[in-house]
Coordinates of C-alpha atoms and ligand atoms in Angstrom, one line a residue:
M17 CA -150.2 -57.5 62.9
C18 CA -152.9 -55.6 60.9
G19 CA -155.7 -57.5 59.3
I20 CA -157.5 -56.7 56.1
I21 CA -160.9 -57.7 54.8
G22 CA -162.9 -56.5 51.8
Y23 CA -166.3 -57.5 50.4
I24 CA -168.1 -56.9 47.2
G25 CA -171.3 -58.7 46.3
K26 CA -175.0 -58.8 46.9
Q27 CA -175.1 -58.9 50.7
K28 CA -174.7 -56.0 53.0
A29 CA -170.9 -55.7 53.4
A30 CA -170.7 -54.6 57.0
P31 CA -171.9 -57.9 58.7
V32 CA -169.6 -59.9 56.5
I33 CA -166.7 -57.6 57.3
L34 CA -167.3 -57.6 61.0
E35 CA -167.4 -61.4 61.1
G36 CA -164.2 -61.4 59.2
L37 CA -162.6 -58.9 61.6
K38 CA -163.6 -61.2 64.5
R39 CA -161.8 -64.0 62.7
L40 CA -158.7 -61.8 62.2
E41 CA -158.5 -60.9 65.9
Y42 CA -156.0 -63.7 66.5
R43 CA -153.4 -61.8 64.4
G44 CA -153.0 -59.3 67.2
Y45 CA -154.4 -55.7 66.9
D46 CA -155.3 -52.7 69.0
S47 CA -158.1 -51.0 67.0
A48 CA -160.6 -51.8 64.3
G49 CA -162.7 -50.1 61.7
V50 CA -165.0 -50.6 58.7
A51 CA -166.2 -48.5 55.8
T52 CA -168.9 -49.3 53.3
L53 CA -169.8 -47.5 50.2
Y54 CA -173.4 -46.4 49.6
D55 CA -175.0 -43.8 47.3
G56 CA -171.7 -42.1 46.6
H57 CA -170.4 -41.7 50.1
F58 CA -168.6 -43.8 52.7
D59 CA -170.2 -44.9 56.0
T60 CA -167.3 -45.3 58.4
A61 CA -166.9 -46.6 61.9
K62 CA -163.6 -46.9 63.8
K63 CA -162.7 -47.7 67.3
A64 CA -159.6 -48.3 69.5
G65 CA -159.9 -51.6 71.3
R66 CA -161.6 -54.9 70.4
V67 CA -163.8 -55.6 67.4
D68 CA -166.6 -56.2 70.0
G69 CA -166.2 -52.6 71.0
L70 CA -166.5 -51.5 67.4
I71 CA -169.7 -53.5 67.0
K72 CA -171.2 -52.2 70.2
A73 CA -170.1 -48.6 69.9
T74 CA -171.3 -48.2 66.4
K75 CA -174.2 -49.1 64.2
A76 CA -171.7 -50.8 61.9
Q77 CA -173.9 -53.8 61.2
K78 CA -176.6 -51.6 59.9
L79 CA -174.5 -49.9 57.2
P80 CA -176.3 -50.3 53.9
G81 CA -173.5 -50.6 51.3
T82 CA -172.8 -53.9 49.5
T83 CA -169.1 -52.9 49.0
G84 CA -166.9 -52.4 52.0
I85 CA -163.5 -52.7 53.6
G86 CA -162.5 -53.4 57.2
H87 CA -159.3 -53.5 59.2
T88 CA -157.7 -54.5 62.4
R89 CA -154.7 -52.2 63.2
W90 CA -151.5 -53.0 65.1
A91 CA -150.1 -49.5 65.7
T92 CA -146.8 -48.5 64.1
H93 CA -147.1 -44.8 63.2
G94 CA -149.2 -43.0 65.8
G95 CA -150.8 -44.2 69.0
V96 CA -153.8 -46.4 69.6
T97 CA -156.7 -44.0 68.9
D98 CA -160.0 -44.0 67.1
T99 CA -158.6 -41.4 64.7
N100 CA -155.5 -43.4 63.8
A101 CA -157.6 -46.6 63.2
H102 CA -158.3 -47.5 59.5
P103 CA -160.1 -47.0 57.1
H104 CA -158.8 -43.5 56.3
I105 CA -160.8 -41.2 54.0
S106 CA -159.2 -38.6 51.7
N107 CA -159.8 -34.9 52.4
D108 CA -162.5 -34.7 49.7
G109 CA -164.3 -37.9 50.8
K110 CA -163.5 -39.6 47.5
I111 CA -161.1 -42.3 48.6
A112 CA -161.2 -44.8 51.5
L113 CA -158.2 -47.0 52.3
I114 CA -157.0 -49.7 54.6
H115 CA -153.4 -50.6 54.8
N116 CA -151.0 -53.2 56.3
G117 CA -147.3 -52.4 56.3
V118 CA -145.2 -49.3 56.5
I119 CA -144.9 -46.4 53.9
E120 CA -141.3 -45.5 54.5
N121 CA -141.3 -42.2 52.5
Y122 CA -144.5 -40.9 53.9
V123 CA -142.8 -37.8 55.4
G124 CA -141.8 -36.6 52.0
I125 CA -145.2 -37.4 50.5
K126 CA -146.9 -35.6 53.3
K127 CA -144.8 -32.5 52.8
F128 CA -145.7 -32.7 49.0
L129 CA -149.4 -33.1 49.7
T130 CA -149.4 -30.3 52.4
G131 CA -148.0 -28.0 49.7
K132 CA -150.9 -29.0 47.6
G133 CA -153.4 -28.0 50.3
Y134 CA -154.1 -31.4 51.8
T135 CA -154.6 -31.6 55.6
F136 CA -154.2 -34.6 57.9
T137 CA -156.1 -35.6 61.0
S138 CA -154.2 -38.7 62.0
E139 CA -150.6 -39.5 62.7
T140 CA -150.5 -42.4 60.3
D141 CA -148.6 -43.1 57.1
T142 CA -151.8 -44.6 55.8
E143 CA -153.7 -41.3 55.7
V144 CA -150.9 -39.9 53.6
L145 CA -151.1 -42.8 51.1
C146 CA -154.9 -42.3 51.0
N147 CA -154.6 -38.6 50.0
L148 CA -151.8 -39.4 47.5
I149 CA -154.3 -41.8 45.7
D150 CA -156.8 -39.0 45.8
Y151 CA -154.3 -36.5 44.4
H152 CA -153.6 -38.9 41.4
Y153 CA -157.3 -39.7 41.0
Q154 CA -158.0 -36.0 40.6
K155 CA -155.2 -35.6 38.1
E156 CA -156.1 -38.8 36.1
P157 CA -157.7 -38.0 32.7
V158 CA -161.5 -38.4 33.0
T159 CA -161.6 -39.9 29.5
K160 CA -160.3 -43.1 30.9
E161 CA -163.3 -43.2 33.2
G162 CA -163.5 -47.0 33.6
S163 CA -160.0 -47.4 34.9
R164 CA -159.4 -43.9 36.3
F165 CA -159.6 -45.2 39.9
L166 CA -157.4 -48.2 39.2
E167 CA -154.8 -46.2 37.4
A168 CA -154.7 -43.6 40.2
V169 CA -153.8 -46.3 42.6
R170 CA -151.3 -47.8 40.3
K171 CA -149.6 -44.4 39.8
T172 CA -149.6 -43.8 43.5
L173 CA -147.9 -47.1 44.3
R174 CA -145.1 -46.3 41.9
H175 CA -144.2 -43.4 44.2
V176 CA -144.3 -45.4 47.4
E177 CA -141.4 -46.9 49.2
G178 CA -142.0 -49.5 51.9
T179 CA -144.4 -52.4 52.3
Y180 CA -148.1 -52.5 51.8
G181 CA -151.2 -54.7 51.5
I182 CA -154.0 -52.2 50.7
A183 CA -157.7 -52.2 49.8
V184 CA -159.1 -49.0 48.4
M185 CA -162.6 -47.8 47.5
C186 CA -163.6 -44.7 45.5
A187 CA -166.9 -42.9 46.2
D188 CA -167.4 -42.4 42.4
C189 CA -167.2 -46.1 41.7
P190 CA -170.1 -47.8 43.5
A191 CA -169.1 -51.4 43.2
E192 CA -165.3 -51.5 42.8
I193 CA -162.4 -52.3 45.1
V194 CA -158.8 -52.0 44.1
A195 CA -156.2 -53.9 46.2
A196 CA -152.4 -54.4 45.9
R197 CA -149.6 -55.9 47.8
K198 CA -145.9 -55.6 48.3
G199 CA -144.5 -57.3 51.3
S200 CA -147.8 -57.8 53.1
P201 CA -150.0 -60.8 52.5
L202 CA -153.2 -60.5 50.5
I203 CA -155.6 -63.0 49.1
L204 CA -158.6 -62.8 46.9
G205 CA -161.6 -65.0 47.8
V206 CA -163.8 -66.1 45.0
G207 CA -167.2 -66.8 46.3
D208 CA -170.7 -67.5 44.9
G209 CA -171.6 -64.1 43.3
E210 CA -169.2 -62.3 45.6
Y211 CA -165.5 -61.5 46.0
M212 CA -163.6 -60.9 49.1
L213 CA -160.1 -59.7 50.0
A214 CA -158.2 -60.7 53.1
S215 CA -154.8 -60.7 54.7
D216 CA -155.4 -64.4 55.5
V217 CA -157.7 -67.2 54.8
A218 CA -159.3 -67.3 58.3
A219 CA -161.2 -64.0 57.6
I220 CA -163.1 -65.4 54.6
I221 CA -163.2 -69.2 55.1
S222 CA -166.8 -69.1 56.2
R223 CA -167.8 -67.9 52.7
T224 CA -165.3 -69.6 50.3
Q225 CA -162.4 -72.0 50.1
N226 CA -161.5 -70.8 46.7
V227 CA -158.7 -68.2 46.8
V228 CA -156.1 -66.5 44.7
Y229 CA -152.8 -65.8 46.5
L230 CA -151.7 -62.4 45.2
K231 CA -147.9 -61.9 44.6
D232 CA -145.8 -58.9 45.5
G233 CA -146.3 -56.2 42.8
E234 CA -149.8 -57.4 41.8
M235 CA -153.0 -55.4 41.9
V236 CA -156.5 -56.7 41.8
H237 CA -159.5 -54.7 40.5
M238 CA -162.8 -56.2 41.7
T239 CA -166.3 -55.4 40.7
A240 CA -169.5 -57.2 41.8
K241 CA -169.2 -59.3 38.6
N242 CA -165.6 -60.1 38.0
F243 CA -162.0 -59.3 38.9
T244 CA -158.8 -58.7 37.0
I245 CA -155.2 -58.9 38.2
T246 CA -152.4 -56.8 36.8
T247 CA -148.9 -55.9 37.8
L248 CA -147.8 -52.4 38.9
E249 CA -146.5 -52.1 35.3
A250 CA -150.1 -52.8 34.0
E251 CA -149.3 -56.3 32.6
D252 CA -152.1 -58.8 32.8
V253 CA -151.8 -61.7 35.2
S254 CA -153.7 -65.0 34.7
P255 CA -155.2 -65.9 38.1
V256 CA -154.7 -69.3 39.6
I257 CA -157.5 -70.2 41.9
D258 CA -156.4 -72.6 44.7
T259 CA -158.7 -74.5 47.1
V260 CA -157.9 -74.2 50.8
S261 CA -157.6 -77.6 52.4
W262 CA -159.3 -76.7 55.7
N263 CA -162.7 -75.4 56.5
I264 CA -164.6 -73.3 58.9
E265 CA -164.8 -76.1 61.5
D266 CA -161.1 -76.1 61.8
A267 CA -161.1 -72.4 62.7
E268 CA -163.8 -72.8 65.5
L269 CA -163.2 -73.5 69.2
N270 CA -165.4 -76.7 69.0
G271 CA -166.0 -76.7 72.7
Y272 CA -162.6 -75.7 73.9
A273 CA -162.2 -72.6 76.1
H274 CA -159.3 -71.2 74.0
F275 CA -157.6 -71.9 70.7
M276 CA -154.4 -72.5 72.5
E277 CA -156.0 -75.3 74.5
K278 CA -157.6 -76.7 71.4
E279 CA -154.3 -76.7 69.5
I280 CA -152.4 -78.3 72.4
F281 CA -154.9 -81.1 72.4
E282 CA -154.8 -81.4 68.6
Q283 CA -151.1 -82.2 68.7
P284 CA -151.4 -86.0 68.3
A285 CA -153.5 -85.6 65.2
A286 CA -151.3 -82.8 63.9
L287 CA -148.2 -84.9 64.3
E288 CA -149.9 -87.7 62.4
N289 CA -150.8 -85.3 59.6
T290 CA -147.2 -84.0 59.5
M291 CA -145.7 -87.4 59.0
R292 CA -148.4 -89.0 56.8
G293 CA -146.9 -90.5 53.7
R294 CA -143.4 -89.3 54.6
F295 CA -141.7 -92.6 55.4
S296 CA -140.1 -94.9 52.9
E297 CA -141.7 -98.2 52.1
D298 CA -139.0 -100.1 53.9
G299 CA -139.6 -98.0 57.0
S300 CA -136.0 -96.9 57.5
T301 CA -136.0 -93.3 56.4
A302 CA -138.1 -90.2 55.7
Q303 CA -139.2 -89.0 52.3
F304 CA -140.4 -85.5 51.2
G305 CA -142.2 -84.7 48.1
G306 CA -141.5 -81.0 47.6
L307 CA -137.8 -80.5 48.3
N308 CA -137.1 -80.0 44.6
I309 CA -133.5 -81.2 45.1
S310 CA -132.4 -84.7 44.3
A311 CA -131.0 -87.1 46.9
A312 CA -127.7 -87.0 45.0
D313 CA -127.5 -83.2 45.4
F314 CA -128.7 -83.4 49.0
R315 CA -125.8 -85.7 49.7
Q316 CA -123.3 -83.1 48.5
I317 CA -124.5 -80.6 51.1
D318 CA -121.8 -80.0 53.7
R319 CA -123.6 -77.5 55.9
F320 CA -127.2 -76.6 56.7
H321 CA -128.2 -73.1 57.7
F322 CA -131.6 -72.5 59.4
L323 CA -133.3 -69.1 59.6
A324 CA -136.4 -68.4 61.7
C325 CA -137.9 -66.3 64.5
G326 CA -139.5 -67.0 67.8
S327 CA -140.7 -70.5 68.5
A328 CA -139.7 -71.6 65.0
W329 CA -136.1 -70.5 65.9
H330 CA -136.3 -72.8 68.9
A331 CA -137.4 -75.7 66.7
C332 CA -134.4 -75.0 64.5
L333 CA -132.1 -75.3 67.5
V334 CA -133.5 -78.8 68.1
A335 CA -133.1 -79.6 64.4
E336 CA -129.5 -78.5 64.8
H337 CA -128.9 -80.9 67.6
L338 CA -130.6 -83.9 65.9
I339 CA -128.9 -83.3 62.5
E340 CA -125.5 -83.0 64.0
R341 CA -126.1 -85.9 66.3
F342 CA -127.7 -88.4 63.8
A343 CA -126.4 -87.2 60.4
R344 CA -123.0 -85.7 61.5
V345 CA -123.4 -82.6 59.3
P346 CA -122.7 -79.2 60.8
V347 CA -125.7 -76.9 61.2
E348 CA -125.9 -73.1 61.8
V349 CA -129.1 -71.5 63.2
D350 CA -129.6 -67.8 62.8
Y351 CA -132.3 -65.4 63.9
A352 CA -133.7 -64.4 60.6
S353 CA -133.7 -60.7 61.7
E354 CA -130.0 -60.9 62.5
F355 CA -128.9 -62.9 59.5
R356 CA -130.3 -60.4 57.0
Y357 CA -127.9 -57.7 58.3
R358 CA -125.0 -59.8 59.5
N359 CA -123.3 -60.5 56.2
T360 CA -122.0 -63.8 57.5
P361 CA -119.3 -65.7 55.5
L362 CA -121.0 -68.8 53.9
D363 CA -119.7 -72.0 52.6
R364 CA -120.8 -72.6 48.9
S365 CA -122.1 -76.1 49.7
T366 CA -124.6 -74.8 52.2
L367 CA -128.3 -75.4 51.9
F368 CA -130.7 -73.0 53.7
F369 CA -133.9 -73.8 55.4
T370 CA -136.4 -71.2 56.6
V371 CA -138.9 -72.3 59.3
S372 CA -142.1 -70.3 59.7
Q373 CA -145.6 -71.3 60.7
S374 CA -147.2 -68.4 58.9
G375 CA -144.8 -68.2 56.0
E376 CA -145.3 -64.4 56.3
T377 CA -142.9 -63.3 59.0
I378 CA -141.1 -60.4 57.4
D379 CA -137.7 -61.0 58.9
T380 CA -137.7 -64.6 57.8
L381 CA -138.9 -63.7 54.3
A382 CA -136.2 -61.0 54.0
A383 CA -133.5 -63.4 55.3
M384 CA -134.6 -65.9 52.7
R385 CA -134.4 -63.4 50.0
E386 CA -131.0 -62.4 51.1
A387 CA -129.7 -66.0 51.0
K388 CA -131.3 -66.4 47.6
R389 CA -129.7 -63.2 46.3
K390 CA -126.4 -64.6 47.3
G391 CA -127.1 -67.6 45.1
Y392 CA -128.1 -70.2 47.8
K393 CA -131.0 -72.6 47.5
V394 CA -133.6 -72.1 50.3
L395 CA -136.1 -74.7 51.3
A396 CA -139.0 -73.7 53.5
I397 CA -140.8 -75.5 56.3
N398 CA -144.2 -73.7 56.6
N399 CA -147.7 -74.4 57.8
V400 CA -149.7 -71.9 55.8
V401 CA -150.1 -73.2 52.3
G402 CA -149.6 -70.6 49.6
S403 CA -147.8 -68.2 52.0
T404 CA -145.2 -65.8 50.6
I405 CA -142.2 -67.8 51.9
A406 CA -143.6 -71.1 50.6
R407 CA -144.1 -69.6 47.2
E408 CA -140.7 -67.9 47.0
A409 CA -138.7 -70.8 48.4
D410 CA -136.9 -73.3 46.0
G411 CA -138.8 -76.1 47.6
G412 CA -140.0 -77.2 51.0
V413 CA -142.2 -79.2 53.3
Y414 CA -145.7 -78.2 54.5
Q415 CA -146.5 -79.0 58.1
H416 CA -150.2 -79.9 57.5
V417 CA -151.4 -79.1 61.0
G418 CA -154.3 -76.9 59.9
P419 CA -154.9 -73.3 61.0
E420 CA -153.1 -72.3 64.2
I421 CA -155.1 -69.4 65.7
G422 CA -153.7 -69.1 69.2
V423 CA -151.0 -66.5 69.2
A424 CA -148.8 -68.8 71.2
S425 CA -147.5 -71.4 68.8
T426 CA -148.1 -75.0 70.0
K427 CA -149.1 -77.6 67.4
A428 CA -147.1 -75.8 64.7
F429 CA -144.0 -75.9 67.0
T430 CA -144.2 -79.6 67.8
S431 CA -144.8 -80.3 64.1
Q432 CA -141.6 -78.3 63.3
L433 CA -139.8 -80.4 65.9
L434 CA -141.0 -83.5 64.1
L435 CA -140.0 -82.3 60.7
G436 CA -136.5 -81.4 62.1
A437 CA -136.2 -84.9 63.5
M438 CA -137.4 -86.3 60.1
L439 CA -134.8 -84.3 58.3
A440 CA -132.1 -85.6 60.6
L441 CA -133.2 -89.1 59.7
Y442 CA -133.3 -88.3 56.0
I443 CA -129.9 -86.8 56.0
G444 CA -128.5 -89.4 58.4
R445 CA -129.7 -92.4 56.3
M446 CA -128.0 -90.8 53.2
R447 CA -124.7 -91.0 55.2
D448 CA -123.7 -93.2 58.1
M449 CA -127.0 -94.2 59.8
S450 CA -127.6 -97.9 59.6
F451 CA -130.8 -99.5 58.3
S452 CA -131.7 -100.9 61.7
D453 CA -131.1 -97.6 63.4
G454 CA -133.2 -96.0 60.7
V455 CA -136.0 -98.4 61.4
D456 CA -135.8 -97.8 65.2
Y457 CA -135.9 -94.1 64.5
V458 CA -138.9 -94.3 62.2
N459 CA -140.8 -96.4 64.8
A460 CA -140.0 -93.9 67.5
L461 CA -141.3 -91.0 65.4
K462 CA -144.5 -93.0 64.6
S463 CA -145.0 -93.5 68.4
A464 CA -144.9 -89.7 69.0
P465 CA -148.7 -89.1 68.7
Q466 CA -149.5 -91.8 71.3
L467 CA -146.8 -90.6 73.7
V468 CA -148.2 -87.0 73.4
R469 CA -151.6 -88.4 74.2
Q470 CA -150.2 -90.0 77.4
V471 CA -148.8 -86.6 78.5
L472 CA -152.1 -84.9 77.7
E473 CA -153.9 -87.2 80.1
Q474 CA -152.0 -85.5 82.8
A475 CA -153.6 -82.2 82.0
P476 CA -155.8 -82.1 85.2
K477 CA -152.7 -82.7 87.4
I478 CA -150.7 -80.0 85.5
R479 CA -153.7 -77.6 86.0
E480 CA -153.4 -78.2 89.8
I481 CA -149.7 -77.6 89.7
A482 CA -150.3 -74.4 87.7
K483 CA -152.6 -73.0 90.4
R484 CA -149.7 -73.3 92.9
Y485 CA -147.3 -71.4 90.7
A486 CA -149.5 -68.7 89.1
H487 CA -148.6 -66.0 91.7
Y488 CA -144.9 -66.0 91.0
H489 CA -143.3 -63.2 89.0
D490 CA -140.2 -64.9 87.8
F491 CA -139.5 -68.4 86.4
L492 CA -136.5 -70.3 85.1
F493 CA -136.8 -73.1 82.6
L494 CA -133.8 -75.4 82.4
G495 CA -132.8 -78.3 80.2
R496 CA -129.8 -79.7 78.4
L497 CA -128.9 -80.7 74.9
S498 CA -132.0 -81.0 72.8
L499 CA -134.1 -79.9 75.8
F500 CA -132.3 -76.6 76.1
P501 CA -134.4 -75.2 73.2
V502 CA -137.5 -76.7 74.9
A503 CA -136.5 -74.7 78.0
L504 CA -136.4 -71.6 75.8
E505 CA -139.7 -72.5 74.4
G506 CA -141.2 -73.0 77.8
A507 CA -140.0 -69.6 79.0
L508 CA -141.3 -68.0 75.8
K509 CA -144.7 -69.6 76.2
L510 CA -145.1 -68.5 79.8
K511 CA -144.0 -64.9 79.3
E512 CA -145.9 -64.3 76.1
I513 CA -149.3 -65.3 77.4
S514 CA -149.1 -64.9 81.2
Y515 CA -146.7 -61.9 81.3
I516 CA -144.7 -63.7 84.0
H517 CA -141.0 -63.0 83.5
A518 CA -139.3 -66.3 82.5
E519 CA -135.9 -67.3 81.1
G520 CA -134.7 -70.4 79.5
Y521 CA -131.1 -71.7 80.1
P522 CA -129.0 -74.7 79.6
A523 CA -129.3 -76.3 83.0
A524 CA -125.5 -76.2 83.7
E525 CA -125.2 -72.6 82.5
M526 CA -127.5 -71.5 85.3
K527 CA -124.7 -71.2 87.8
H528 CA -122.9 -68.7 85.5
G529 CA -125.4 -65.9 86.4
P530 CA -129.1 -66.8 86.6
I531 CA -128.6 -68.6 89.9
A532 CA -128.4 -65.1 91.4
L533 CA -132.2 -64.9 90.8
I534 CA -132.9 -68.0 92.8
S535 CA -134.9 -67.6 96.0
E536 CA -138.2 -68.9 97.3
Q537 CA -139.7 -66.4 95.0
C538 CA -138.3 -67.7 91.7
P539 CA -139.2 -71.3 90.9
S540 CA -137.4 -73.4 88.3
L541 CA -138.8 -75.9 85.9
F542 CA -136.3 -78.6 85.1
L543 CA -136.5 -80.9 82.1
V544 CA -135.1 -84.2 83.4
P545 CA -135.1 -87.0 80.9
A546 CA -133.6 -90.4 81.4
G547 CA -130.2 -90.8 79.9
E548 CA -126.6 -89.7 80.1
M549 CA -127.4 -86.2 81.4
F550 CA -129.7 -87.4 84.1
N551 CA -127.2 -87.2 87.0
K552 CA -125.8 -83.9 85.8
V553 CA -129.3 -82.3 85.7
V554 CA -130.0 -83.6 89.1
S555 CA -126.8 -81.9 90.4
S556 CA -128.1 -78.6 89.0
M557 CA -131.4 -79.2 90.7
Q558 CA -129.5 -79.7 94.0
E559 CA -127.8 -76.3 93.5
I560 CA -131.2 -74.7 93.2
K561 CA -132.7 -76.5 96.1
A562 CA -129.7 -75.5 98.3
R563 CA -130.8 -71.9 97.7
K564 CA -134.4 -72.6 98.6
G565 CA -135.7 -72.5 95.0
K566 CA -138.9 -74.3 94.3
I567 CA -138.6 -77.0 91.6
I568 CA -141.0 -78.5 89.1
A569 CA -139.5 -81.5 87.4
V570 CA -140.6 -82.8 84.0
L571 CA -139.2 -86.3 84.6
S572 CA -139.0 -89.5 82.5
T573 CA -141.2 -92.3 83.9
G574 CA -139.0 -94.8 85.7
C575 CA -136.5 -92.3 86.8
E576 CA -136.3 -91.4 90.5
L577 CA -135.2 -88.2 92.1
P578 CA -133.6 -87.8 95.5
A579 CA -136.4 -87.4 98.1
G580 CA -137.6 -83.9 98.5
L581 CA -135.6 -82.5 95.6
A582 CA -138.6 -81.6 93.4
D583 CA -141.6 -79.9 94.8
D584 CA -143.8 -81.1 91.9
V585 CA -143.2 -83.7 89.3
I586 CA -144.8 -84.1 85.9
H587 CA -144.0 -87.5 84.3
I588 CA -143.3 -88.0 80.6
P589 CA -142.8 -91.4 79.0
E590 CA -139.3 -92.5 78.3
C591 CA -138.6 -92.3 74.6
H592 CA -136.1 -92.1 71.7
E593 CA -134.0 -88.9 71.6
A594 CA -135.6 -87.8 68.3
V595 CA -139.0 -87.7 69.9
L596 CA -138.0 -86.4 73.4
P597 CA -138.2 -82.7 72.6
I598 CA -141.8 -83.1 71.3
I599 CA -142.8 -85.1 74.4
A600 CA -141.1 -82.7 76.8
T601 CA -142.7 -79.6 75.2
V602 CA -146.3 -80.7 76.0
P603 CA -146.0 -80.2 79.8
V604 CA -144.5 -76.7 79.5
Q605 CA -147.3 -75.7 77.0
L606 CA -150.0 -77.0 79.5
L607 CA -148.3 -75.4 82.5
S608 CA -148.1 -72.0 80.7
Y609 CA -151.7 -72.3 79.5
Y610 CA -153.1 -73.2 82.9
I611 CA -151.1 -70.5 84.7
T612 CA -152.5 -68.0 82.3
V613 CA -156.1 -69.2 82.7
E614 CA -155.6 -69.0 86.5
L615 CA -154.5 -65.4 86.2
G616 CA -157.5 -64.6 84.0
R617 CA -155.4 -63.3 81.1
D618 CA -156.3 -63.3 77.5
V619 CA -154.7 -66.6 76.4
D620 CA -155.3 -66.3 72.6
K621 CA -154.8 -62.6 72.2
P622 CA -152.0 -61.6 74.6
R623 CA -151.2 -57.9 74.8
N624 CA -148.9 -56.3 72.2
L625 CA -148.4 -59.6 70.3
A626 CA -149.3 -60.5 66.7
K627 CA -149.7 -64.0 65.3
S628 CA -147.6 -63.2 62.3
V629 CA -145.1 -60.4 62.4
T630 CA -145.3 -58.7 59.0
V631 CA -143.5 -55.5 59.9
E632 CA -139.8 -55.3 60.6
Ligands
M6R19 O1 -145.1 -67.6 61.7 P1 -143.7 -67.8 62.3 O2 -143.4 -69.2 62.7 O3 -142.6 -67.2 61.3 O4 -143.6 -66.9 63.6 C1 -142.4 -66.8 64.3 C2 -142.7 -66.1 65.6 O5 -143.3 -64.9 65.5 C3 -143.6 -67.0 66.5 O6 -143.1 -68.3 66.7 C4 -143.8 -66.3 67.9 O7 -142.6 -66.3 68.6 C5 -144.9 -67.0 68.6 N1 -145.7 -66.0 69.3 C6 -144.4 -68.0 69.6 O8 -145.5 -68.6 70.3

């Protein structure tokens, strides 16, 4: 989704902003722009396409101003054009604005402004907002000179419905930026003699690790020397400056070809970080610091309800399986986007969990607010520290996997699988799970990083397999029980980065429809672990083979398939059920990654996708 960066300080703003825009590319966007303020006017450059295009096609780096704003746009209102790109400038050249989110009442505001003589060159809601600020700026009494600009923005936002993260400059105020948020993330970076704004930490991490996470309804007024935070109602807010726990190194490729590749290979370390310090001293259960709910209260919970989107939703399906299997407590898993409108009947002794890497996904956030509005406690599993969901939740668990920059979730997903498994253990040990089963379970979880390393060693082999399958247009991913969600995840990974159509199904369900797709042109990837389902999955494979479908098997070491049944086999180590989904995920990640590389597609920035989806 859209990215925001702002700079005010002693350096030329444009190079700082362009570097920040490059670091925001991973969020997904289709055009970019920058404006700096110099000598009472704005120098602006906007371009549809990549940030590199903006840099090449303009002299943006040479812009002289030391105050500036920049934006990556993910189109909502109006097509992907230079004109629709941000920043937008008001009719009289006084106000420059960048905006994330959607102004829902922009049609009415546009009509009002048109009546006042304003004209519009773009199709965006943002240009309307920009001119409304200008309208209020012109009307604001000049006697309040120092705050006239700030108060004009404040007044404007009181008339706005919808969501926004905005940064605004005023041509009359040489070193000032006003920013505000409602529903779209925004942070203030506190640097050495300079301040920055950004929609996420990645944009400014090369300049500072000190940040203030702005809350909904807050505005920040920055000058070159200081900043103040107030609410929309003009109440003062005391800022809390947090230190980001990762640094610029973590956000670099460090020799990998793509962030997705790097993040796949970071998984052993990521899993170690996720579980560090989270097992009891006796080694028989998990422990979590930030749940904000006592063990006694946790024991009273009769039902868990998980809310998430995309890969995080798949992780919840695995958690459902493991919690029901090991803790014997019923679990409901909802798409956050559906839950918020479904008005589902709920049991009072239900505890909610939201799962979100970014902690900013708007549907997950809205679903969480809906559950809280109904009086339920909501705990959050998030990776991004200080994210909106993390801050609004009643408690939760951070994933601690560092920044995930590839649009396709990899290390965040397996970390969510791990936390789901740890929750199943935590809840199970409060109920019927024995001490020795708990110890076995903990040991299995501790072995996960090493088992993942073993799978990663097969990367060259998986790359060769990928070359043989890159030319297909359709794929099925099939698995059972806890590996059905992994099949869904495999299909999502493949389609989102390679654009090959893929579907995930429970293996036995395949004969109720998807088998009609099977031919030599539609291969299937089967997840075939050792255990009670082995023979049943093999039977499903036979049904595919009988129809000439090609088969890749992800097979537990030590298991044997009938000769000729699988065309290609990727081995995974045999392991505990709680760890199996993590281990089985790695081959499907690698296969999708290498197929995409083979096709020459943009792995880290797939078309149309955004890393965190902050509009509904
Ligand atoms: O940040 P979140 O975990 O809330 O994001 C949820 C989905 O948007 C995300 O998992 C998406 O499906 C990824 N592109 C999957 O790779």
